[in-house]
Amino acid sequence: MRRVEELLPGITTVTPHARYYSLHAYVATALHAHEDLDQVDTLRRCEVVFAAISILHARRFPDQHRGMSQAHGHDVISASMQNGELNVADLAAPRSYAQASRGFLGPYLASERLLGLVTSGGELVAPGQHVDERALELAFEGLLKLAKMDSVPLDLLEGRQDLCLCGQYASERSWLRTVMFPAQRPGDAATINRRSETALMLYRLIEMYEPENVSIELSRKIIADPRTYTDDQLEKMAIVPAWRGVVLRRWYTWAWRDLWRWLVNEQMTGAVPLVQLQGALSEQLPDQKFSSFRDDLPSGIDGNRLIDAEYQMRIGAMDPGPRNLAWLMIGASRVGQLSEHVAPYFESPERERRNYELTPSWLKDFMDQRNDHLVRDVAFELTGILLARSQRVAMSKSSFVNGRWRVPTRLTLRDGYAFRESNEGGGPVSLRWDQLTQVMSGLGMVRRVSGDAGTSTDRWVLTRNGQK
């Protein structure tokens, strides 16, 4: 899903905390000002102290951390906070709170470089072009002093909520918000606009729907709720139809992944004859022509109106195998019917010409050529294609490891039998909206609140001062 990265650069599945962006920028400025400091040790110590303060604050004020992931290294650091002391030296030692030598800088580094917060070369980091050194010094005042201590009393950390990842007391928050979501700034304007406009889109959707689950609920709203097409703010955003295409492709890819997971995890016990595995889906389908089966499925588009047909009750009531097949068929049925602003983000024939098999266009052609076949025969053939493809992909990734040829696969086909090596994960590809929402929470734009008298579920809402 490269399109997700295009529409939301600088936010990844492993960068949920706005304040870690600030923290790493601060460490870079501190190292630049104090060249005598050991770069790696200082970074690790600062991350340990920062995480410990965040852990303590979350224990005392869980509402201020609602909806936010735990501090990086939480489990190791939390378990070590005994007897009223934080042993900074031990935790910051190699392979202690973090396995990577530079702690948790790695997951954030590409994003921080893109934002101009840091530059890097080898193990070294330096302030980036958009750093406000004075703002960072004030925001993280005292952190370096704490990090230099080998052991710190927890009582001393309890009062430093200004150094907590929740960002409730972060003085640099407004500065970081302008860096991450600038209105206008020299540089890669396309990248800036995509990230900022995606944030504005999500901000407006949260305002409209106050969702419990951002990715699941809002992706359906942006596809099927007429209000998202007529809203004064959303209809002006060119990025909204692009995200519609991405969401539709996500549903399509999700179905392939879950169909494969169903085959590997639920249809395999020991060594299974290949013909038996290939027929697992067929056995759960009706005895009818494929054209009739297609006609019975709901349409994913009606004229110019998109429909979230995948979520209709009769589709949800199907068994997992047939349900995933239905999702795939609904997705492929949208080929050639999407608007010029949505279609390129659902499927790009030019980009995918080398990996055409299993794409929406490929599946539509596959289905069109088999309308007169029985649906069970079509499913049998399709499963065989999926099994063969899995082996080709695995072989393309094979390599010598410790003197032995290793094929990274969870399913091995040999001599007419299938063997499961391990379970498949499945599930949807991330839109990164959940991570963006957490970043926006750390920037004071949105927050997660507990359910009111009418509902027991938490939900995301705007903050009073969240306006840019």
XYZ file of C-alpha atoms in Angstrom:
468
model
C 0.000 0.000 0.000
C 2.513 2.587 -1.172
C -0.297 5.046 -1.693
C -0.702 5.358 2.091
C 2.877 6.591 2.353
C 2.262 9.042 -0.481
C -0.809 10.526 1.181
C 0.573 10.527 4.714
C 4.358 11.018 4.604
C 6.126 11.363 7.922
C 3.662 9.192 9.863
C 4.193 5.424 10.035
C 2.726 2.472 11.906
C 5.522 2.719 14.495
C 5.496 6.486 15.129
C 2.432 7.109 17.326
C 3.854 9.733 19.683
C 4.256 13.378 18.681
C 6.504 14.025 21.631
C 9.145 11.513 20.525
C 9.656 13.685 17.440
C 10.365 16.609 19.781
C 12.481 14.495 22.111
C 14.816 13.327 19.364
C 15.104 16.861 17.993
C 15.984 18.070 21.490
C 18.624 15.359 21.945
C 20.133 16.364 18.607
C 20.385 20.001 19.746
C 21.852 18.981 23.117
C 24.489 16.808 21.465
C 25.320 19.619 19.071
C 25.813 21.999 22.010
C 27.763 19.489 24.137
C 30.179 17.754 21.810
C 31.843 15.952 24.712
C 28.754 13.787 25.287
C 28.571 10.239 24.031
C 25.858 10.393 21.370
C 24.383 6.925 21.729
C 24.551 6.770 25.523
C 22.986 10.226 25.880
C 20.156 9.361 23.515
C 19.406 6.129 25.349
C 19.513 7.791 28.765
C 17.151 10.558 27.641
C 14.702 8.019 26.254
C 14.797 6.009 29.493
C 14.089 9.033 31.700
C 11.427 10.341 29.312
C 9.676 6.955 29.273
C 9.854 6.612 33.063
C 8.253 10.029 33.574
C 5.528 9.083 31.095
C 4.896 5.763 32.860
C 4.566 7.460 36.240
C 2.269 10.123 34.840
C 0.054 7.544 33.115
C -0.337 5.672 36.399
C -1.517 8.790 38.224
C -3.526 10.396 35.434
C -4.732 7.654 33.061
C -7.383 9.917 31.532
C -4.665 12.158 30.108
C -3.195 9.117 28.325
C -6.488 7.692 27.104
C -6.172 6.377 23.563
C -2.377 6.713 23.497
C 0.129 3.879 23.189
C 2.495 3.250 26.055
C 5.947 4.789 26.128
C 8.515 2.906 24.074
C 10.325 0.384 26.268
C 7.426 0.456 28.740
C 7.544 -3.176 29.868
C 11.253 -3.269 30.688
C 11.408 0.191 32.245
C 8.200 -0.209 34.256
C 9.343 -3.538 35.705
C 12.631 -1.996 36.840
C 11.072 0.945 38.690
C 11.381 -0.618 42.127
C 12.319 0.685 45.557
C 11.661 4.274 44.559
C 14.601 4.482 42.146
C 15.115 4.505 38.398
C 18.448 2.901 37.503
C 19.201 4.939 34.407
C 22.664 3.494 33.801
C 21.500 -0.132 33.802
C 18.445 0.530 31.664
C 20.390 2.586 29.125
C 23.039 -0.115 28.761
C 23.183 -1.919 25.394
C 20.317 -4.369 24.753
C 18.471 -3.399 27.935
C 15.382 -1.181 27.507
C 15.827 -1.386 23.710
C 17.625 -3.897 21.520
C 18.653 -1.377 18.870
C 21.821 0.578 19.624
C 20.086 3.938 19.111
C 17.070 3.032 21.190
C 13.806 3.989 19.518
C 15.279 6.622 17.240
C 15.273 4.173 14.323
C 11.495 3.924 13.804
C 11.158 7.733 13.876
C 14.347 8.681 12.050
C 13.108 8.715 8.441
C 10.046 10.732 9.450
C 12.099 13.160 11.542
C 14.514 13.706 8.671
C 11.622 14.290 6.282
C 10.208 16.890 8.680
C 13.564 18.611 9.017
C 13.853 17.848 12.739
C 17.139 15.961 12.566
C 19.868 15.027 10.153
C 21.899 11.875 10.532
C 24.996 10.099 9.367
C 25.976 6.744 10.814
C 25.440 6.847 14.570
C 25.442 10.650 14.607
C 22.387 12.911 14.722
C 22.310 16.690 14.397
C 19.566 19.349 14.478
C 17.531 19.650 11.294
C 16.686 22.807 9.394
C 13.303 23.330 11.067
C 14.426 22.920 14.665
C 13.677 25.716 17.128
C 16.529 25.198 19.571
C 15.276 27.720 22.115
C 11.779 26.216 22.189
C 13.214 22.728 22.656
C 15.602 23.818 25.411
C 12.691 25.310 27.342
C 10.406 22.339 26.689
C 12.923 19.740 27.867
C 14.666 21.816 30.517
C 16.316 19.554 33.060
C 16.036 16.334 31.045
C 19.720 16.179 30.185
C 20.672 16.677 33.830
C 18.386 13.820 34.876
C 19.708 11.619 32.079
C 23.303 12.096 33.234
C 22.447 10.642 36.648
C 23.052 6.902 37.024
C 20.112 6.591 39.419
C 17.175 8.957 39.860
C 14.606 8.965 42.704
C 11.118 8.392 41.346
C 9.874 11.232 43.536
C 12.012 13.571 41.464
C 10.403 12.316 38.266
C 6.847 12.461 39.606
C 6.765 16.238 39.392
C 8.027 16.470 35.807
C 4.769 16.069 33.904
C 6.110 18.706 31.529
C 8.379 15.941 30.198
C 5.569 13.424 29.656
C 4.782 11.997 26.228
C 1.070 12.832 26.597
C 1.961 16.406 25.681
C -0.586 17.959 28.031
C 2.094 20.254 29.470
C 4.447 20.384 26.470
C 5.467 23.967 25.780
C 6.811 23.126 22.301
C 3.493 21.704 21.122
C 2.415 24.655 18.967
C 5.844 24.766 17.298
C 5.763 21.049 16.467
C 2.236 21.373 15.117
C 3.397 23.993 12.609
C 6.313 21.749 11.598
C 4.165 18.673 11.063
C 1.149 20.409 9.531
C 2.364 23.693 8.040
C -0.024 25.968 6.209
C 2.703 27.007 3.787
C 6.444 26.599 3.821
C 9.228 26.364 1.228
C 10.305 22.849 0.346
C 8.477 19.840 -1.022
C 5.056 21.463 -1.236
C 3.351 18.292 -2.445
C 4.586 16.295 0.543
C 3.648 19.053 2.977
C 0.205 19.509 1.489
C -0.597 15.799 1.506
C 0.303 15.374 5.159
C -1.436 18.568 6.242
C -4.525 17.912 4.158
C -4.820 14.346 5.443
C -4.656 15.688 8.993
C -7.335 18.269 8.182
C -9.505 15.560 6.642
C -9.185 13.327 9.681
C -9.741 16.278 11.997
C -13.003 17.113 10.232
C -14.166 13.480 10.209
C -13.511 13.184 13.941
C -15.482 16.383 14.474
C -18.391 14.985 12.467
C -18.554 11.446 13.852
C -16.623 11.232 17.159
C -15.571 7.651 16.361
C -14.641 4.839 18.695
C -12.363 3.225 16.100
C -10.874 5.741 13.691
C -9.759 3.484 10.833
C -12.724 1.121 10.798
C -15.514 3.645 11.318
C -14.207 6.604 9.351
C -13.147 4.509 6.366
C -16.762 3.365 6.014
C -18.057 6.906 6.474
C -15.791 8.335 3.799
C -17.017 5.703 1.353
C -20.729 5.455 1.999
C -22.014 8.384 4.060
C -23.479 11.068 1.751
C -22.477 13.762 4.238
C -18.793 13.237 3.436
C -19.553 14.131 -0.195
C -21.510 17.298 0.573
C -19.665 18.653 3.611
C -18.394 22.169 2.888
C -14.920 21.409 4.213
C -14.370 17.881 2.902
C -15.557 18.558 -0.637
C -12.808 21.184 -1.031
C -10.054 18.711 -0.132
C -8.523 17.044 -3.187
C -7.072 14.367 -0.960
C -10.462 12.953 0.102
C -11.230 11.055 -3.146
C -7.654 9.776 -3.141
C -8.220 8.299 0.308
C -11.478 6.756 -0.924
C -9.475 4.828 -3.494
C -6.985 3.721 -0.859
C -9.760 2.562 1.481
C -11.379 0.489 -1.278
C -8.032 -1.134 -2.084
C -7.487 -1.787 1.609
C -10.752 -3.722 1.794
C -9.770 -5.700 -1.310
C -6.300 -6.530 0.036
C -7.766 -7.346 3.440
C -9.951 -10.013 1.823
C -6.967 -11.686 0.134
C -4.998 -11.672 3.369
C -7.862 -13.095 5.409
C -8.694 -15.716 2.784
C -5.076 -16.858 2.898
C -5.090 -16.859 6.696
C -8.281 -18.933 6.674
C -6.716 -21.479 4.319
C -3.459 -21.807 6.247
C -4.671 -21.524 9.840
C -8.087 -23.179 9.740
C -7.901 -25.720 6.914
C -4.551 -27.242 7.835
C -3.910 -30.015 10.364
C -0.609 -31.776 9.863
C 0.095 -32.840 6.281
C -2.931 -32.163 4.085
C -3.320 -33.452 0.516
C -2.977 -30.493 -1.812
C -6.202 -31.310 -3.620
C -8.042 -31.275 -0.273
C -6.674 -27.846 0.647
C -7.400 -26.506 -2.811
C -10.997 -27.669 -2.486
C -11.601 -26.227 1.001
C -13.255 -23.062 -0.294
C -15.241 -24.890 -2.962
C -16.883 -27.133 -0.385
C -18.440 -24.123 1.339
C -19.962 -22.612 -1.795
C -23.377 -23.333 -3.356
C -23.888 -25.589 -6.356
C -24.682 -22.889 -8.905
C -23.238 -21.102 -11.897
C -20.645 -18.457 -11.210
C -22.662 -15.814 -13.070
C -25.599 -16.449 -10.755
C -23.365 -16.229 -7.695
C -22.014 -12.893 -8.954
C -25.488 -11.530 -9.579
C -26.547 -12.416 -6.036
C -23.846 -10.208 -4.510
C -24.596 -6.556 -3.666
C -23.080 -3.908 -5.881
C -20.135 -1.902 -4.595
C -21.143 1.145 -6.625
C -24.414 2.607 -7.858
C -23.828 5.107 -10.617
C -21.440 7.620 -9.080
C -22.272 6.608 -5.517
C -19.918 4.289 -3.660
C -21.477 1.646 -1.415
C -19.811 -0.197 1.451
C -21.396 -3.427 0.238
C -18.709 -5.502 1.937
C -20.333 -4.667 5.265
C -23.900 -5.630 4.405
C -25.444 -8.028 6.916
C -25.881 -10.897 4.468
C -22.206 -10.721 3.559
C -21.205 -10.624 7.210
C -23.375 -13.682 7.885
C -21.349 -15.828 5.472
C -18.699 -18.264 6.661
C -15.156 -16.803 6.544
C -14.057 -18.406 3.263
C -17.094 -17.429 1.168
C -17.244 -14.028 2.877
C -13.706 -13.177 1.827
C -14.434 -14.356 -1.709
C -17.488 -12.081 -1.753
C -15.362 -9.124 -0.586
C -12.915 -9.795 -3.409
C -15.649 -10.017 -6.008
C -17.333 -6.826 -4.798
C -13.995 -5.027 -4.889
C -13.165 -6.238 -8.390
C -16.628 -5.242 -9.609
C -15.678 -1.579 -9.077
C -12.971 -1.733 -11.771
C -13.768 0.715 -14.566
C -16.560 2.403 -12.610
C -14.637 4.701 -10.277
C -14.147 8.419 -10.860
C -10.888 9.728 -12.261
C -9.948 11.041 -8.823
C -10.609 7.757 -6.997
C -9.520 5.119 -9.522
C -5.735 5.798 -9.547
C -5.591 5.233 -5.800
C -7.637 2.033 -5.993
C -5.503 0.533 -8.728
C -2.694 1.732 -10.950
C -2.210 -0.577 -13.961
C 1.003 1.212 -14.897
C 2.528 0.754 -11.441
C 1.247 -2.791 -11.043
C 2.053 -4.171 -14.478
C 4.866 -6.325 -13.042
C 2.647 -7.621 -10.265
C -0.656 -7.897 -12.106
C -1.841 -11.232 -10.725
C -4.484 -10.916 -7.979
C -5.035 -7.186 -8.644
C -8.653 -5.990 -8.995
C -8.396 -5.807 -12.805
C -6.882 -9.275 -12.975
C -9.669 -10.717 -10.827
C -12.370 -8.985 -12.873
C -10.939 -10.455 -16.088
C -10.640 -13.844 -14.386
C -14.303 -13.710 -13.337
C -15.590 -12.424 -16.689
C -14.025 -15.399 -18.467
C -15.693 -17.929 -16.155
C -19.304 -16.827 -15.914
C -20.506 -20.131 -17.401
C -18.497 -22.236 -14.942
C -19.711 -23.560 -11.614
C -18.770 -21.327 -8.698
C -17.131 -24.286 -6.966
C -14.868 -24.899 -9.953
C -13.926 -21.229 -10.091
C -13.055 -21.248 -6.379
C -10.975 -24.417 -6.832
C -8.989 -22.818 -9.646
C -8.575 -19.530 -7.790
C -7.298 -21.300 -4.676
C -4.780 -23.190 -6.800
C -3.500 -19.912 -8.244
C -3.194 -18.486 -4.736
C -1.246 -21.530 -3.502
C 1.114 -21.474 -6.478
C 1.708 -17.762 -6.072
C 2.578 -18.191 -2.393
C 5.378 -20.569 -3.336
C 6.741 -18.290 -6.064
C 6.812 -15.342 -3.673
C 8.511 -17.448 -0.992
C 11.145 -18.696 -3.434
C 11.861 -15.144 -4.590
C 12.725 -14.275 -0.974
C 14.804 -17.392 -0.265
C 18.460 -17.130 0.706
C 21.351 -18.884 2.436
C 21.197 -18.512 6.227
C 24.010 -20.003 8.308
C 25.043 -22.217 5.420
C 21.537 -23.528 4.743
C 19.066 -22.595 2.028
C 16.054 -21.027 3.724
C 12.660 -20.433 2.110
C 10.618 -17.972 4.231
C 7.150 -19.487 4.004
C 4.414 -20.493 6.400
C 3.090 -23.099 3.980
C 5.222 -25.651 2.144
C 3.967 -27.678 -0.834
C 5.787 -30.942 -1.503
C 4.913 -34.196 -3.275
C 1.217 -33.410 -3.450
C 0.912 -32.390 0.203
C 0.770 -29.089 2.065
C 2.597 -28.528 5.368
C 2.016 -25.568 7.660
C 5.207 -24.138 9.168
C 3.445 -21.455 11.251
C 0.227 -19.444 11.362
C -0.563 -16.542 9.058
C -1.431 -13.128 10.459
C -3.925 -11.733 7.966
C -5.808 -8.557 8.805
C -5.991 -5.196 7.031
C -3.106 -3.061 5.852
C -2.776 0.013 8.053
C -4.074 3.367 6.841
C -1.930 4.980 9.568
C -4.974 7.005 10.621
C -4.811 5.586 14.146
C -1.182 6.658 14.480
C -1.979 10.079 13.026
C -4.820 10.449 15.531
C -2.432 9.688 18.392
C 0.043 12.224 17.025
C -2.752 14.789 16.814
C -3.690 13.936 20.396
C -0.132 14.615 21.505
C -0.343 17.949 19.694
C -3.519 18.931 21.528
C -5.818 18.734 18.508
C -7.975 15.763 19.550
C -8.472 13.656 22.651
C -10.103 10.397 23.641
C -12.895 10.598 26.196
C -14.873 8.012 28.108
C -18.404 7.152 27.098
C -21.287 9.194 28.451
C -24.524 7.908 29.958
C -25.751 6.778 26.558
C -22.706 4.696 25.633
C -20.009 2.787 27.461
C -17.404 3.105 24.706
C -14.590 5.616 24.530
C -14.495 7.921 21.536
C -12.301 10.509 19.853
C -13.378 14.171 19.968
C -11.853 17.555 19.185
C -10.215 19.587 21.907
C -11.383 23.117 22.561
C -8.066 24.565 21.497
C -7.364 22.047 18.754
C -7.966 24.469 15.913
C -4.860 25.143 13.873
